[in-house]
PDB file of C-alpha atoms in Angstrom:
ATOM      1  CA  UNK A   1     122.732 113.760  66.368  1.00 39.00           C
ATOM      2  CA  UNK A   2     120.189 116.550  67.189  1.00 62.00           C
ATOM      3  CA  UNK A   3     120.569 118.027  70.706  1.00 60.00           C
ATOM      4  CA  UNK A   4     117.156 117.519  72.872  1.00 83.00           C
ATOM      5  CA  UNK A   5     116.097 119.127  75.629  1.00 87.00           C
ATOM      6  CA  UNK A   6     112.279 118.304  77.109  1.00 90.00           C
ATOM      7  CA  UNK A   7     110.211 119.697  79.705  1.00 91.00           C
ATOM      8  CA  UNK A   8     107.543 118.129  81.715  1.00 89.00           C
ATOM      9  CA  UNK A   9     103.752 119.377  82.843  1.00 87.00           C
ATOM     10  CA  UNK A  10     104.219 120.522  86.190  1.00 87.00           C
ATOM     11  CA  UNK A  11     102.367 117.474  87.967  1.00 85.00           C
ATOM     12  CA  UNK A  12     100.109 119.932  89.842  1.00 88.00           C
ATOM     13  CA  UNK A  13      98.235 121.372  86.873  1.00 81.00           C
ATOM     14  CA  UNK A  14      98.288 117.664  85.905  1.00 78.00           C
ATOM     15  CA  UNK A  15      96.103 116.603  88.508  1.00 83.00           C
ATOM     16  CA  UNK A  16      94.210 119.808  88.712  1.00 86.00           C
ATOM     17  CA  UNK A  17      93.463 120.306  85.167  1.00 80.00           C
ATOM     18  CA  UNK A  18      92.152 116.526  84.778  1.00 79.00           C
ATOM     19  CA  UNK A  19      89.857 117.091  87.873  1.00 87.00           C
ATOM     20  CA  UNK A  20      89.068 120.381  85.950  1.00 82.00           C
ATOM     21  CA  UNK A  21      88.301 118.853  83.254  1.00 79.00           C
ATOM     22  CA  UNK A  22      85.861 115.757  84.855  1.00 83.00           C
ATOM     23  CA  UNK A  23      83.946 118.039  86.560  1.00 84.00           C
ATOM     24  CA  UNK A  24      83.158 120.360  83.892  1.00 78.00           C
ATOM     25  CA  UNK A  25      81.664 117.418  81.598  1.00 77.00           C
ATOM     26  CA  UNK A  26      80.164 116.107  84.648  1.00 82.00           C
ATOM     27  CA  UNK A  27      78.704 119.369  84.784  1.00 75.00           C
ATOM     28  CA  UNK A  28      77.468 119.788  81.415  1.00 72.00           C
ATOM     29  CA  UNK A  29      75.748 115.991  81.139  1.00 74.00           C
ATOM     30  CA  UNK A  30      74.134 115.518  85.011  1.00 74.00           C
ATOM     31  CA  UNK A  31      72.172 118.587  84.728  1.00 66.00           C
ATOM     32  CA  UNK A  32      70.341 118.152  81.721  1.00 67.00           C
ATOM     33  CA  UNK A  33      66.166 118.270  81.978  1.00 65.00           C
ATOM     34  CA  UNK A  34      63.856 116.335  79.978  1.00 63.00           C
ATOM     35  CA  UNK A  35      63.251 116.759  77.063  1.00 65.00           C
ATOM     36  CA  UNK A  36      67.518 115.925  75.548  1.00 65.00           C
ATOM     37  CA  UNK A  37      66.937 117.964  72.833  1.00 72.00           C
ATOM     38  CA  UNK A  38      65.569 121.615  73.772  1.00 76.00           C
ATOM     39  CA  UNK A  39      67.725 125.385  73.651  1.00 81.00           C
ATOM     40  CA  UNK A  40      67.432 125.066  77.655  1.00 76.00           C
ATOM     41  CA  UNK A  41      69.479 121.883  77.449  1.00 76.00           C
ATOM     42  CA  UNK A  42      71.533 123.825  74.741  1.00 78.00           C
ATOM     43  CA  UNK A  43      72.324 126.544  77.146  1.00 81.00           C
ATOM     44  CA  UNK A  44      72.933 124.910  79.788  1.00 76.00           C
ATOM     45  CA  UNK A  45      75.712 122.899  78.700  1.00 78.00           C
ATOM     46  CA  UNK A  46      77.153 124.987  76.453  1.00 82.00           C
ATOM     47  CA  UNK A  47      79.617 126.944  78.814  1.00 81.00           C
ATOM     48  CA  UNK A  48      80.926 124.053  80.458  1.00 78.00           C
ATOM     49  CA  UNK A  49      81.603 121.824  76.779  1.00 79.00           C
ATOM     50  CA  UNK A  50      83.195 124.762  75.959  1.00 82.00           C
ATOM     51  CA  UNK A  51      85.682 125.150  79.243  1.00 78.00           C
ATOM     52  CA  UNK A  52      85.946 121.225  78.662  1.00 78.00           C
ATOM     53  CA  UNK A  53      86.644 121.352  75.129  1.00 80.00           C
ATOM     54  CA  UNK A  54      89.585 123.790  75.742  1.00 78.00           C
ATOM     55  CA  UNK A  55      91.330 121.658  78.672  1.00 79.00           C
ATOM     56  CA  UNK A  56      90.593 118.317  77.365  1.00 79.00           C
ATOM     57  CA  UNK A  57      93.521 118.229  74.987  1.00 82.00           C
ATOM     58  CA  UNK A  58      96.227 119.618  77.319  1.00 81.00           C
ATOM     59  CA  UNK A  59      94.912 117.074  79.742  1.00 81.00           C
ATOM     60  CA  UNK A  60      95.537 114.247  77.379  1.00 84.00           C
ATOM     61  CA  UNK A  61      98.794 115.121  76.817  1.00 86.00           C
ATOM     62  CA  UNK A  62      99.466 116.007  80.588  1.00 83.00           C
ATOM     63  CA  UNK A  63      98.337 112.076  81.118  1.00 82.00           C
ATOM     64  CA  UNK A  64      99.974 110.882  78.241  1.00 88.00           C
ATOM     65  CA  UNK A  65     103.374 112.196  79.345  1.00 87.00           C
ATOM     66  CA  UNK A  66     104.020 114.347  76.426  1.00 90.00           C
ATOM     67  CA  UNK A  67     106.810 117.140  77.163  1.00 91.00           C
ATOM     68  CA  UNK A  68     105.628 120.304  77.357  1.00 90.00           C
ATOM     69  CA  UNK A  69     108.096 121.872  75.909  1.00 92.00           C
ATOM     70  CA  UNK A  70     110.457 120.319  73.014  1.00 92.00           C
ATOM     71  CA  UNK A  71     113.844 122.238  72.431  1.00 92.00           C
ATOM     72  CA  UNK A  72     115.614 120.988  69.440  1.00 90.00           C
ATOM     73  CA  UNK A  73     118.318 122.217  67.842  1.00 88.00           C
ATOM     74  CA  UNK A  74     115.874 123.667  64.626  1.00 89.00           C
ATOM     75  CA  UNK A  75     112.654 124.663  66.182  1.00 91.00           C
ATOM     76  CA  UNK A  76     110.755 125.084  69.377  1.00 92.00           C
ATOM     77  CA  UNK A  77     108.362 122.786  70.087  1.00 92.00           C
ATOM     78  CA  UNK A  78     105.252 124.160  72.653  1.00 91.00           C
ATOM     79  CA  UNK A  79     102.944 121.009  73.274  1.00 89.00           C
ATOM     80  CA  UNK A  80     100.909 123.181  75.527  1.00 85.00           C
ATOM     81  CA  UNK A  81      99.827 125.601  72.518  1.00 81.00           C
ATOM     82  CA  UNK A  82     100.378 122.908  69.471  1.00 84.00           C
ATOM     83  CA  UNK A  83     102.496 125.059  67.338  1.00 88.00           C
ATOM     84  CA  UNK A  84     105.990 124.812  66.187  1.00 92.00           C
ATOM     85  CA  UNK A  85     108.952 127.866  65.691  1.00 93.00           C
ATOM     86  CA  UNK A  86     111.843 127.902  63.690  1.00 92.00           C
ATOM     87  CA  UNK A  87     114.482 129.524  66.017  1.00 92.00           C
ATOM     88  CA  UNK A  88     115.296 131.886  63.063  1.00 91.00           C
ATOM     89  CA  UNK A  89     111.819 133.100  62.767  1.00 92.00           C
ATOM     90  CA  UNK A  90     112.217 134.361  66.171  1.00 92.00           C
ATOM     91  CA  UNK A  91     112.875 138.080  66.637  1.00 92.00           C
ATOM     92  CA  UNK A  92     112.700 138.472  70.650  1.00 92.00           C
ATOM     93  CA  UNK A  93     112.155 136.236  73.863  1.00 93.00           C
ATOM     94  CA  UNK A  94     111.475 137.576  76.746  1.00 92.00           C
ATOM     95  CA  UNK A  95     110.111 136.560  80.303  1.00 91.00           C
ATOM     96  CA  UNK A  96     107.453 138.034  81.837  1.00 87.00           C
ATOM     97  CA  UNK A  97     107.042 137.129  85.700  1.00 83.00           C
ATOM     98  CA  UNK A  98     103.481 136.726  86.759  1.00 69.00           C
ATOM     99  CA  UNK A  99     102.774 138.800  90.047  1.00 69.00           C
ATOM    100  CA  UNK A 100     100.498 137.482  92.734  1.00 69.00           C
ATOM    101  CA  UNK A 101      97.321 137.344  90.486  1.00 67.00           C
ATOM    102  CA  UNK A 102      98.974 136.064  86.662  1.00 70.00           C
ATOM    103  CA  UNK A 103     100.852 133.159  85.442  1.00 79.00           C
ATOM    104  CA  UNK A 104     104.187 133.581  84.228  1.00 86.00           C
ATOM    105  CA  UNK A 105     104.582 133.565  80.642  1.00 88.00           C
ATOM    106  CA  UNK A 106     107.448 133.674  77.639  1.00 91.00           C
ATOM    107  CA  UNK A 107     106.621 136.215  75.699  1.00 91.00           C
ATOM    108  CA  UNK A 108     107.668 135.584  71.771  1.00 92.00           C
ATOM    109  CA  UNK A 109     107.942 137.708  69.031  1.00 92.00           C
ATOM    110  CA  UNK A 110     108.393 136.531  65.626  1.00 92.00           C
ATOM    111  CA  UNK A 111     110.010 138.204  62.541  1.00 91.00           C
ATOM    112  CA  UNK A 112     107.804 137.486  60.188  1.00 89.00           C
ATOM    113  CA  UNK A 113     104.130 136.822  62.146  1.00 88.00           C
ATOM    114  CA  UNK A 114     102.096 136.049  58.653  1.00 87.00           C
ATOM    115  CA  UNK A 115     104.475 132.678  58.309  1.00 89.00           C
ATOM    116  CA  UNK A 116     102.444 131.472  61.213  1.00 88.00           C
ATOM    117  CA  UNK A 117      99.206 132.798  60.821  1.00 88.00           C
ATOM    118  CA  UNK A 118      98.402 132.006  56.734  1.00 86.00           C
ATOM    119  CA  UNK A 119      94.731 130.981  57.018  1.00 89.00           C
ATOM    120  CA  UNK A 120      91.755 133.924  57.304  1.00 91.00           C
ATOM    121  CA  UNK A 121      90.717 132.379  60.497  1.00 90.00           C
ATOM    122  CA  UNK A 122      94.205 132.597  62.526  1.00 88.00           C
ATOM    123  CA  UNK A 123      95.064 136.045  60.654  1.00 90.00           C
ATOM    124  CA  UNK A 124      91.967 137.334  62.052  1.00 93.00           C
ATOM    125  CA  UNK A 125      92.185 135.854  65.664  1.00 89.00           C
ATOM    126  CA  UNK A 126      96.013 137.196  65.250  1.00 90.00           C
ATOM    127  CA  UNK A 127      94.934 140.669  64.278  1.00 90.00           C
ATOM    128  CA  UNK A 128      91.983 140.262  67.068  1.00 92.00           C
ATOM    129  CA  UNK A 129      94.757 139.347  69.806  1.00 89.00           C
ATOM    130  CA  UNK A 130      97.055 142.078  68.973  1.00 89.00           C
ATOM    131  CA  UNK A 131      94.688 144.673  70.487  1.00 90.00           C
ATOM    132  CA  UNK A 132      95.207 143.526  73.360  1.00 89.00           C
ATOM    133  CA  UNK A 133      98.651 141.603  73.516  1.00 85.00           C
ATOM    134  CA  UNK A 134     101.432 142.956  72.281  1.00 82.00           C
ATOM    135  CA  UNK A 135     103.419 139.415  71.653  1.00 86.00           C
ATOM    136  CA  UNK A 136     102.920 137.299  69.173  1.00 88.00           C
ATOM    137  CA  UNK A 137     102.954 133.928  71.021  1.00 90.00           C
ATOM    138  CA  UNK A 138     102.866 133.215  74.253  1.00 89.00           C
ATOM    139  CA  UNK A 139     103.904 129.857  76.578  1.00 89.00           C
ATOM    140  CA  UNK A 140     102.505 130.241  80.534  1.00 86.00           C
ATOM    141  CA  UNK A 141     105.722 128.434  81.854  1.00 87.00           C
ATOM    142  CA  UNK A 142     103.762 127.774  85.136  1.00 84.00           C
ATOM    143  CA  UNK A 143     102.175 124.891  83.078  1.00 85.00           C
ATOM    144  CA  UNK A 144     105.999 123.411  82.847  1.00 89.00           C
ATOM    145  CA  UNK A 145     107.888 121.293  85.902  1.00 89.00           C
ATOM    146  CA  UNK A 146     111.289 123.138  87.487  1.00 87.00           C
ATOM    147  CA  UNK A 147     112.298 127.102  87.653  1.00 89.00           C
ATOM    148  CA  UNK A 148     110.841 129.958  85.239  1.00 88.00           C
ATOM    149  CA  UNK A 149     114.087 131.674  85.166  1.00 90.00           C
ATOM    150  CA  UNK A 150     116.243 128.708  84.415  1.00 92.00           C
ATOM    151  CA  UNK A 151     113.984 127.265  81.884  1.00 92.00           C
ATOM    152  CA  UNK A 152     113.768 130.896  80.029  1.00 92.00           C
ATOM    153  CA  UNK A 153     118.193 130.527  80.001  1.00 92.00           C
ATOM    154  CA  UNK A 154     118.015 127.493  78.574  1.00 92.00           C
ATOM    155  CA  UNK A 155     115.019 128.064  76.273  1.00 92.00           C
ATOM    156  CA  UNK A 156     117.236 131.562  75.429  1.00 92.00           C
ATOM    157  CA  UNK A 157     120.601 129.774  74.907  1.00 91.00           C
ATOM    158  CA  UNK A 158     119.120 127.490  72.585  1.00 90.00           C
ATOM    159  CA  UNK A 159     117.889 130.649  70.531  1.00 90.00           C
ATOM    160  CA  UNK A 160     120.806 132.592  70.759  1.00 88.00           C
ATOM    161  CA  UNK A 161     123.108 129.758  69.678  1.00 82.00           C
ATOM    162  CA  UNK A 162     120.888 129.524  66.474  1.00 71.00           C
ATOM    163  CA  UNK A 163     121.246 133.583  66.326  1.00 67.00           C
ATOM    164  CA  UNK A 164     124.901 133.476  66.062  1.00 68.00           C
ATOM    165  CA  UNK A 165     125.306 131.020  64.001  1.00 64.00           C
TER     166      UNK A 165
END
């Protein structure tokens, strides 16, 4: 049997997110002048479909109960990012604490980052993100119920047990 360990959405960001989320395509649909169809219409809701269209998902899955985080005895699982990682793929975890104005975040580096990004589009968002971040991926463990620190031991254990054996 495969050892499991899953963690929740914080219920906070649950309830904030979805309200979030409401508002924004309130937002973007009661504002709209006559004519429907027009570039000022366009314009107008463009900014908040596109907040919308980036929280809707998590928000499903917030809703839907699915884990944030899925630890498994092969791969890490991030529901809050949609990807998947082989522990051996991994190169270095490490936590960064968010100060007064950031998130926290787990800050992954993989061993071999073109595994992960094979099509032009995420090479070039990769390549784009690397200016500016020097990790490859990155979880904001403030979306995730209980402790940073203890969920970066357990999330580390799991990857050093793979590491040494």
């Amino acid at each position: 049997m495969e050892a499991k360990t899953q963690f929740k959405f914080n219920p906070f960001f649950v309830i904030l997110l979805s309200l979030l989320t409401f508002f924004f395509l309130y937002k973007s649909f009661a504002n709209l002048p006559q004519p429907l169809v027009s570039w000022a219409s366009f314009f107008i809701c463009l900014p908040s479909l596109l907040i919308a269209y980036f929280i809707l998902p998590m928000t499903f899955k917030m809703i839907f109960n699915i884990p944030s985080i899925i630890l498994t005895d092969d791969c890490l699982n991030s529901n809050i990012g949609g990807y998947s990682i082989e522990w051996t793929d991994i190169a270095s975890i490490e936590l960064y604490n968010g100060g007064y104005r950031s998130f926290a975040k787990l800050a992954i580096n993989l061993k071999d980052p073109d595994k992960y990004f094979n099509t032009p589009l995420k090479k070039f968002l990769y390549k784009t993100k690397q200016l500016v971040v020097v990790n490859d991926k990155s979880i904001f463990l403030d979306f995730v119920s209980g402790q940073n620190e203890e969920i970066f031991a357990l999330i580390k254990a799991y990857w050093t047990k793979e590491v040494e054996d």
